[in-house]
Amino acid sequence: MRTPWAGQILTDWCSAEGLAGWLPFLVAVAWAVFLLLGWPRLSTRRRLTWALPIAVVVLLSLEVACIPALVPQRTDFSAQTDPVKIWRLPPNSSELETNAQGLRNAHDVGPKSGPRILCLGDSWVYGHGVSREEAWPARLGSETGYEVLNAGVMGYCLYQAWLTLLDPGLSLKPDLVILNNVHNQAQNSAFLLSEGPLPAGVRPWLHRSHLYLWLTRGVQRWRLRWYLHSGQENLHAPDNAALEGVSRRILQTCRAHDIDVVLLSDLRTPQELKRPPAHEILGREMGIPVVRVDLTDPRRRTLKAPHHPDAEGHRQIAEALAPVVHSRLEARRHRASSRQEPH
């Protein structure tokens, strides 16, 4: 196993352009030098007196130094850096065909006028290699007449899909979420490692701290760098425990906010036909409908280099989802009507 080059890790951590990305690191080094040189010269009494004030000043200065370091920057594939998700799609990008909310939709999201569907996942949801109108979320909207929001992002893992559900997903007030069979699994461990033993209720408060976000982003990038240099042949190899844990978070978050869920198993390899993906097994266990679409046969011309469906593949996915989505939303409408009827 090869060890990641320390300089490359540090460069990844301090990723913002110019001095801004390095500012937290430089401030930390400056404080370390100051304390190493000055602290031994203080008497014990003065150390006790100044320990707390100095600690507060150090933390505040690092907090301020991290603000410019977290300013979104352009990535190699035209996305933006993000302090929580590592990267995201930039708003109003003509190249990536995004709207003002950073979703791959032709129009900005406005007030709800009918059922709204939110599609979460990776590049198979985004529609890498096809136009916005050819991607299955747009096709599903055209076929059903529902408002379908495409929140897929290239390279996303399940954890990033969950973060997208939390923000901006919940604020968009979807009636139904479609989650695809995300294959980018290396990041799950990176995100889970950065969580540490913190209770779930504490993390939203810590996400308000620029220092915490800068540190956790560094841990995540170090973990990803380690994966890339570890000699593993398959970065998509599933960690079933991590997959099940993150899948449960997504499904439980949807249930807690009265959002219906449909799971999409866009089967990409012959192995998946024999062994269902982890989120599919969990979905059946929790009584959530699963739509399976076989996209493994190259003779059907549904796979396009590098292993993404072409327009025909996206059409098949949309056609398979349409009746299930319609059924779920109709059942939801009937439930809402029955609750409103006087007894």
Coordinates of C-alpha atoms in Angstrom, one line a residue:
M1 CA 0.0 0.0 0.0
R2 CA 1.4 3.4 -1.0
T3 CA 1.2 6.3 1.3
P4 CA -0.3 9.5 -0.1
W5 CA 2.2 12.2 -0.7
A6 CA 2.0 14.7 2.2
G7 CA 2.4 17.7 0.0
Q8 CA -0.5 16.7 -2.2
I9 CA -2.7 16.1 0.9
L10 CA -1.9 19.5 2.2
T11 CA -2.6 21.1 -1.2
D12 CA -6.0 19.3 -1.3
W13 CA -6.8 20.5 2.2
C14 CA -5.9 24.1 1.4
S15 CA -7.8 24.0 -1.9
A16 CA -9.0 27.6 -2.3
E17 CA -7.1 29.9 -4.7
G18 CA -4.2 32.1 -3.6
L19 CA -3.6 32.9 0.1
A20 CA -7.2 32.3 1.1
G21 CA -6.9 28.5 1.0
W22 CA -3.7 28.5 3.1
L23 CA -4.7 31.2 5.6
P24 CA -6.1 28.8 8.3
F25 CA -2.9 26.7 8.0
L26 CA -0.6 29.7 8.2
V27 CA -2.5 31.2 11.2
A28 CA -2.3 27.8 13.0
V29 CA 1.5 27.7 12.3
A30 CA 1.9 31.3 13.5
W31 CA 0.1 30.5 16.8
A32 CA 2.1 27.3 17.3
V33 CA 5.4 29.2 16.9
F34 CA 4.2 32.0 19.2
L35 CA 3.2 29.6 21.9
L36 CA 6.2 27.3 21.6
L37 CA 8.5 30.3 22.0
G38 CA 6.5 32.4 24.5
W39 CA 4.6 29.9 26.7
P40 CA 7.7 28.4 28.5
R41 CA 8.7 31.9 29.6
L42 CA 5.5 32.5 31.5
S43 CA 5.3 31.7 35.2
T44 CA 2.8 29.1 36.3
R45 CA 0.4 31.7 37.7
R46 CA 0.4 33.6 34.4
R47 CA -0.1 30.4 32.4
L48 CA -3.3 29.7 34.5
T49 CA -4.4 33.3 34.0
W50 CA -3.9 33.4 30.3
A51 CA -4.7 29.9 29.2
L52 CA -8.4 30.4 28.6
P53 CA -8.2 33.9 27.0
I54 CA -5.5 32.7 24.6
A55 CA -7.5 29.5 23.7
V56 CA -10.5 31.7 22.9
V57 CA -8.4 34.1 20.8
V58 CA -6.8 31.2 18.9
L59 CA -10.1 29.6 18.1
L60 CA -11.7 32.9 17.0
S61 CA -8.7 33.7 14.8
L62 CA -8.9 30.3 13.1
E63 CA -12.6 30.6 12.7
V64 CA -12.2 33.9 10.9
A65 CA -9.3 32.6 8.8
C66 CA -11.4 29.7 7.6
I67 CA -14.1 31.9 6.1
P68 CA -12.2 32.9 2.9
A69 CA -10.9 29.3 2.7
L70 CA -14.4 27.9 2.2
V71 CA -15.4 30.3 -0.6
P72 CA -16.6 28.1 -3.5
Q73 CA -14.0 27.4 -6.2
R74 CA -14.3 25.8 -9.6
T75 CA -13.3 22.1 -9.7
D76 CA -11.8 20.1 -12.6
F77 CA -15.2 19.1 -13.9
S78 CA -16.8 22.6 -13.8
A79 CA -18.5 22.0 -10.4
Q80 CA -18.0 24.1 -7.3
T81 CA -16.3 23.2 -4.0
D82 CA -18.7 22.9 -1.1
P83 CA -17.8 23.0 2.6
V84 CA -20.2 20.2 3.5
K85 CA -20.6 18.1 0.4
I86 CA -17.0 18.6 -0.9
W87 CA -18.4 19.7 -4.3
R88 CA -21.7 20.6 -5.9
L89 CA -23.1 21.8 -9.2
P90 CA -22.8 25.6 -9.6
P91 CA -26.0 27.6 -10.1
N92 CA -26.9 29.0 -13.5
S93 CA -24.2 27.0 -15.4
S94 CA -24.7 26.9 -19.1
E95 CA -22.1 24.2 -19.4
L96 CA -23.8 21.9 -16.8
E97 CA -27.3 23.1 -17.7
T98 CA -28.2 24.1 -14.1
N99 CA -30.8 26.6 -12.8
A100 CA -30.5 29.1 -10.0
Q101 CA -30.7 26.4 -7.4
G102 CA -27.9 24.3 -8.9
L103 CA -30.3 21.7 -10.2
R104 CA -30.3 20.3 -13.7
N105 CA -33.6 21.8 -14.6
A106 CA -34.6 24.2 -17.3
H107 CA -36.5 26.5 -15.0
D108 CA -35.9 27.8 -11.4
V109 CA -37.9 26.2 -8.7
G110 CA -40.9 28.3 -7.7
P111 CA -44.0 27.8 -5.5
K112 CA -45.5 24.3 -5.7
S113 CA -48.5 24.1 -8.1
G114 CA -48.8 20.3 -8.0
P115 CA -46.9 17.1 -6.9
R116 CA -43.2 17.6 -6.8
I117 CA -40.6 14.9 -7.2
L118 CA -36.9 15.1 -6.1
C119 CA -34.4 12.8 -7.8
L120 CA -31.2 12.1 -5.8
G121 CA -28.1 10.3 -6.9
D122 CA -25.0 10.3 -9.0
S123 CA -24.2 10.9 -12.7
W124 CA -26.8 8.4 -13.8
V125 CA -29.4 10.7 -12.3
Y126 CA -27.7 13.9 -13.6
G127 CA -27.5 12.4 -17.1
H128 CA -23.8 12.4 -17.8
G129 CA -23.3 12.1 -21.6
V130 CA -26.8 13.2 -22.6
S131 CA -28.6 16.5 -22.7
R132 CA -30.8 17.8 -19.9
E133 CA -34.0 17.0 -21.8
E134 CA -32.8 13.4 -22.6
A135 CA -31.9 12.6 -18.9
W136 CA -34.6 10.4 -17.3
P137 CA -35.7 13.0 -14.7
A138 CA -36.8 15.4 -17.5
R139 CA -38.3 12.5 -19.4
L140 CA -40.2 11.4 -16.3
G141 CA -41.6 14.9 -15.9
S142 CA -42.7 15.0 -19.6
E143 CA -44.3 11.6 -19.3
T144 CA -46.2 12.1 -16.1
G145 CA -46.9 15.8 -16.1
Y146 CA -45.4 16.1 -12.6
E147 CA -42.7 18.6 -11.6
V148 CA -39.5 16.6 -11.4
L149 CA -36.3 18.1 -10.0
N150 CA -32.9 16.7 -11.0
A151 CA -30.6 16.9 -8.0
G152 CA -28.1 14.3 -9.3
V153 CA -24.4 15.2 -9.2
M154 CA -21.5 13.5 -11.0
G155 CA -19.5 11.4 -8.6
Y156 CA -21.8 11.6 -5.6
C157 CA -22.1 8.9 -3.0
L158 CA -25.1 8.0 -0.9
Y159 CA -23.9 10.2 1.9
Q160 CA -23.7 13.2 -0.4
A161 CA -27.2 12.3 -1.7
W162 CA -28.4 12.4 2.0
L163 CA -26.8 15.8 2.5
T164 CA -28.5 17.0 -0.7
L165 CA -31.8 15.8 0.7
L166 CA -31.2 17.8 3.9
D167 CA -30.1 20.9 2.0
P168 CA -31.7 22.0 -0.3
G169 CA -34.0 19.0 -0.7
L170 CA -36.3 19.4 2.3
S171 CA -36.7 23.2 1.7
L172 CA -38.0 22.3 -1.8
K173 CA -40.9 20.4 -0.1
P174 CA -41.0 17.3 -2.4
D175 CA -43.9 14.9 -2.2
L176 CA -41.7 12.0 -3.4
V177 CA -38.0 11.2 -3.6
I178 CA -36.4 8.9 -6.1
L179 CA -33.0 7.5 -5.0
N180 CA -30.9 5.6 -7.5
N181 CA -28.4 2.8 -7.1
V182 CA -25.4 5.1 -6.3
H183 CA -22.1 3.4 -7.2
N184 CA -19.5 5.9 -5.9
Q185 CA -18.8 4.3 -2.5
A186 CA -15.4 5.5 -1.5
Q187 CA -16.7 8.8 -0.2
N188 CA -19.1 7.2 2.2
S189 CA -16.3 6.1 4.5
A190 CA -14.6 9.5 4.2
F191 CA -17.8 11.3 5.4
L192 CA -18.5 8.8 8.1
L193 CA -14.9 9.1 9.4
S194 CA -15.2 12.8 9.6
E195 CA -18.4 12.5 11.7
G196 CA -16.5 10.8 14.5
P197 CA -18.6 9.8 17.6
L198 CA -20.7 12.9 17.5
P199 CA -24.4 12.6 18.1
A200 CA -26.5 13.3 15.0
G201 CA -28.2 16.3 16.8
V202 CA -24.8 18.0 17.4
R203 CA -23.6 18.0 13.8
P204 CA -26.0 20.6 12.4
W205 CA -24.8 23.1 15.0
L206 CA -21.1 22.3 14.3
H207 CA -21.8 22.9 10.6
R208 CA -22.2 26.6 11.5
S209 CA -18.5 26.7 12.4
H210 CA -16.1 27.5 9.5
L211 CA -13.3 25.9 11.4
Y212 CA -15.2 22.6 11.9
L213 CA -16.1 22.6 8.2
W214 CA -12.6 23.3 7.1
L215 CA -11.2 20.5 9.3
T216 CA -13.8 17.9 8.3
R217 CA -13.4 18.8 4.6
G218 CA -9.7 18.1 5.1
V219 CA -10.3 14.8 6.7
Q220 CA -12.7 13.8 3.9
R221 CA -10.2 14.8 1.2
W222 CA -7.4 13.0 3.0
R223 CA -9.5 9.9 3.1
L224 CA -10.3 10.1 -0.6
R225 CA -6.7 10.7 -1.4
W226 CA -5.8 7.6 0.6
Y227 CA -8.3 5.5 -1.4
L228 CA -6.8 6.8 -4.6
H229 CA -3.3 5.8 -3.5
S230 CA -4.2 2.6 -1.7
G231 CA -3.9 0.4 -4.8
Q232 CA -7.5 -0.8 -4.5
E233 CA -8.7 -2.0 -7.9
N234 CA -12.3 -1.2 -7.4
L235 CA -13.3 2.1 -5.7
H236 CA -16.9 1.1 -6.2
A237 CA -16.6 -1.9 -4.0
P238 CA -19.5 -1.7 -1.5
D239 CA -19.1 -1.3 2.2
N240 CA -22.5 -2.9 3.1
A241 CA -22.5 -1.6 6.7
A242 CA -21.9 2.0 5.5
L243 CA -24.4 1.7 2.7
E244 CA -27.1 0.3 4.9
G245 CA -26.5 3.0 7.6
V246 CA -26.6 5.9 5.1
S247 CA -29.6 4.4 3.2
R248 CA -31.5 4.2 6.5
R249 CA -30.8 7.9 7.2
I250 CA -32.2 8.9 3.8
L251 CA -35.3 6.7 4.2
Q252 CA -35.9 7.7 7.8
T253 CA -35.5 11.4 7.0
C254 CA -38.1 11.1 4.2
R255 CA -40.5 9.4 6.6
A256 CA -40.0 11.9 9.3
H257 CA -41.0 14.7 6.8
D258 CA -43.9 12.7 5.2
I259 CA -42.1 12.2 1.9
D260 CA -42.8 9.1 -0.2
V261 CA -39.8 7.2 -1.6
V262 CA -39.2 5.1 -4.7
L263 CA -35.9 3.3 -5.0
L264 CA -34.3 2.9 -8.5
S265 CA -32.1 0.0 -9.1
D266 CA -30.5 0.9 -12.4
L267 CA -28.5 -2.3 -12.7
R268 CA -25.2 -1.7 -14.4
T269 CA -23.2 -5.0 -14.1
P270 CA -24.2 -8.7 -14.4
Q271 CA -23.2 -9.1 -10.8
E272 CA -26.0 -6.9 -9.7
L273 CA -28.5 -9.1 -11.4
K274 CA -27.4 -11.9 -9.2
R275 CA -26.9 -9.9 -6.0
P276 CA -29.3 -7.0 -5.5
P277 CA -27.8 -3.7 -4.3
A278 CA -27.8 -3.0 -0.6
H279 CA -30.4 -0.2 -0.8
E280 CA -32.7 -2.4 -2.8
I281 CA -32.6 -5.1 0.0
L282 CA -33.2 -2.4 2.6
G283 CA -36.1 -1.0 0.6
R284 CA -37.9 -4.3 0.4
E285 CA -37.3 -4.8 4.1
M286 CA -38.9 -1.4 4.9
G287 CA -41.8 -1.8 2.4
I288 CA -40.5 0.8 -0.1
P289 CA -41.2 0.1 -3.8
V290 CA -38.1 -0.7 -5.9
V291 CA -38.0 -0.2 -9.7
R292 CA -35.4 -2.5 -11.4
V293 CA -34.1 -1.5 -14.8
D294 CA -31.7 -3.9 -16.5
L295 CA -29.0 -1.8 -18.3
T296 CA -26.3 -4.5 -18.4
D297 CA -26.7 -5.8 -22.0
P298 CA -24.4 -3.8 -24.3
R299 CA -26.4 -5.1 -27.3
R300 CA -29.3 -2.9 -26.2
R301 CA -27.0 0.1 -26.6
T302 CA -28.0 1.4 -23.2
L303 CA -24.5 1.8 -21.9
K304 CA -22.3 4.6 -23.2
A305 CA -18.6 5.1 -22.4
P306 CA -17.7 5.4 -19.6
H307 CA -20.6 3.1 -18.6
H308 CA -23.4 5.6 -18.6
P309 CA -26.8 5.1 -20.3
D310 CA -27.4 6.9 -23.6
A311 CA -30.7 8.6 -24.5
E312 CA -32.4 5.2 -25.0
G313 CA -31.3 4.0 -21.6
H314 CA -32.7 7.1 -19.9
R315 CA -36.0 6.6 -21.8
Q316 CA -36.2 3.0 -20.4
I317 CA -35.6 4.3 -16.9
A318 CA -38.3 6.9 -17.2
E319 CA -40.8 4.5 -18.6
A320 CA -40.2 2.0 -15.8
L321 CA -40.5 4.7 -13.1
A322 CA -43.6 6.4 -14.5
P323 CA -46.4 3.9 -13.4
V324 CA -44.9 3.4 -10.0
V325 CA -44.5 7.1 -9.4
H326 CA -48.0 7.8 -10.5
S327 CA -49.4 5.1 -8.3
R328 CA -47.5 6.4 -5.2
L329 CA -48.6 10.0 -5.8
E330 CA -52.2 9.0 -6.4
A331 CA -52.2 7.0 -3.1
R332 CA -50.7 10.0 -1.4
R333 CA -53.5 12.2 -2.8
H334 CA -56.2 9.8 -1.6
R335 CA -54.6 9.7 1.9
A336 CA -54.7 13.5 2.0
S337 CA -58.3 13.6 0.8
S338 CA -59.4 11.1 3.4
R339 CA -57.8 13.1 6.2
Q340 CA -59.7 16.2 5.1
E341 CA -63.1 14.5 5.0
P342 CA -65.3 15.1 8.1
H343 CA -65.9 11.9 10.1

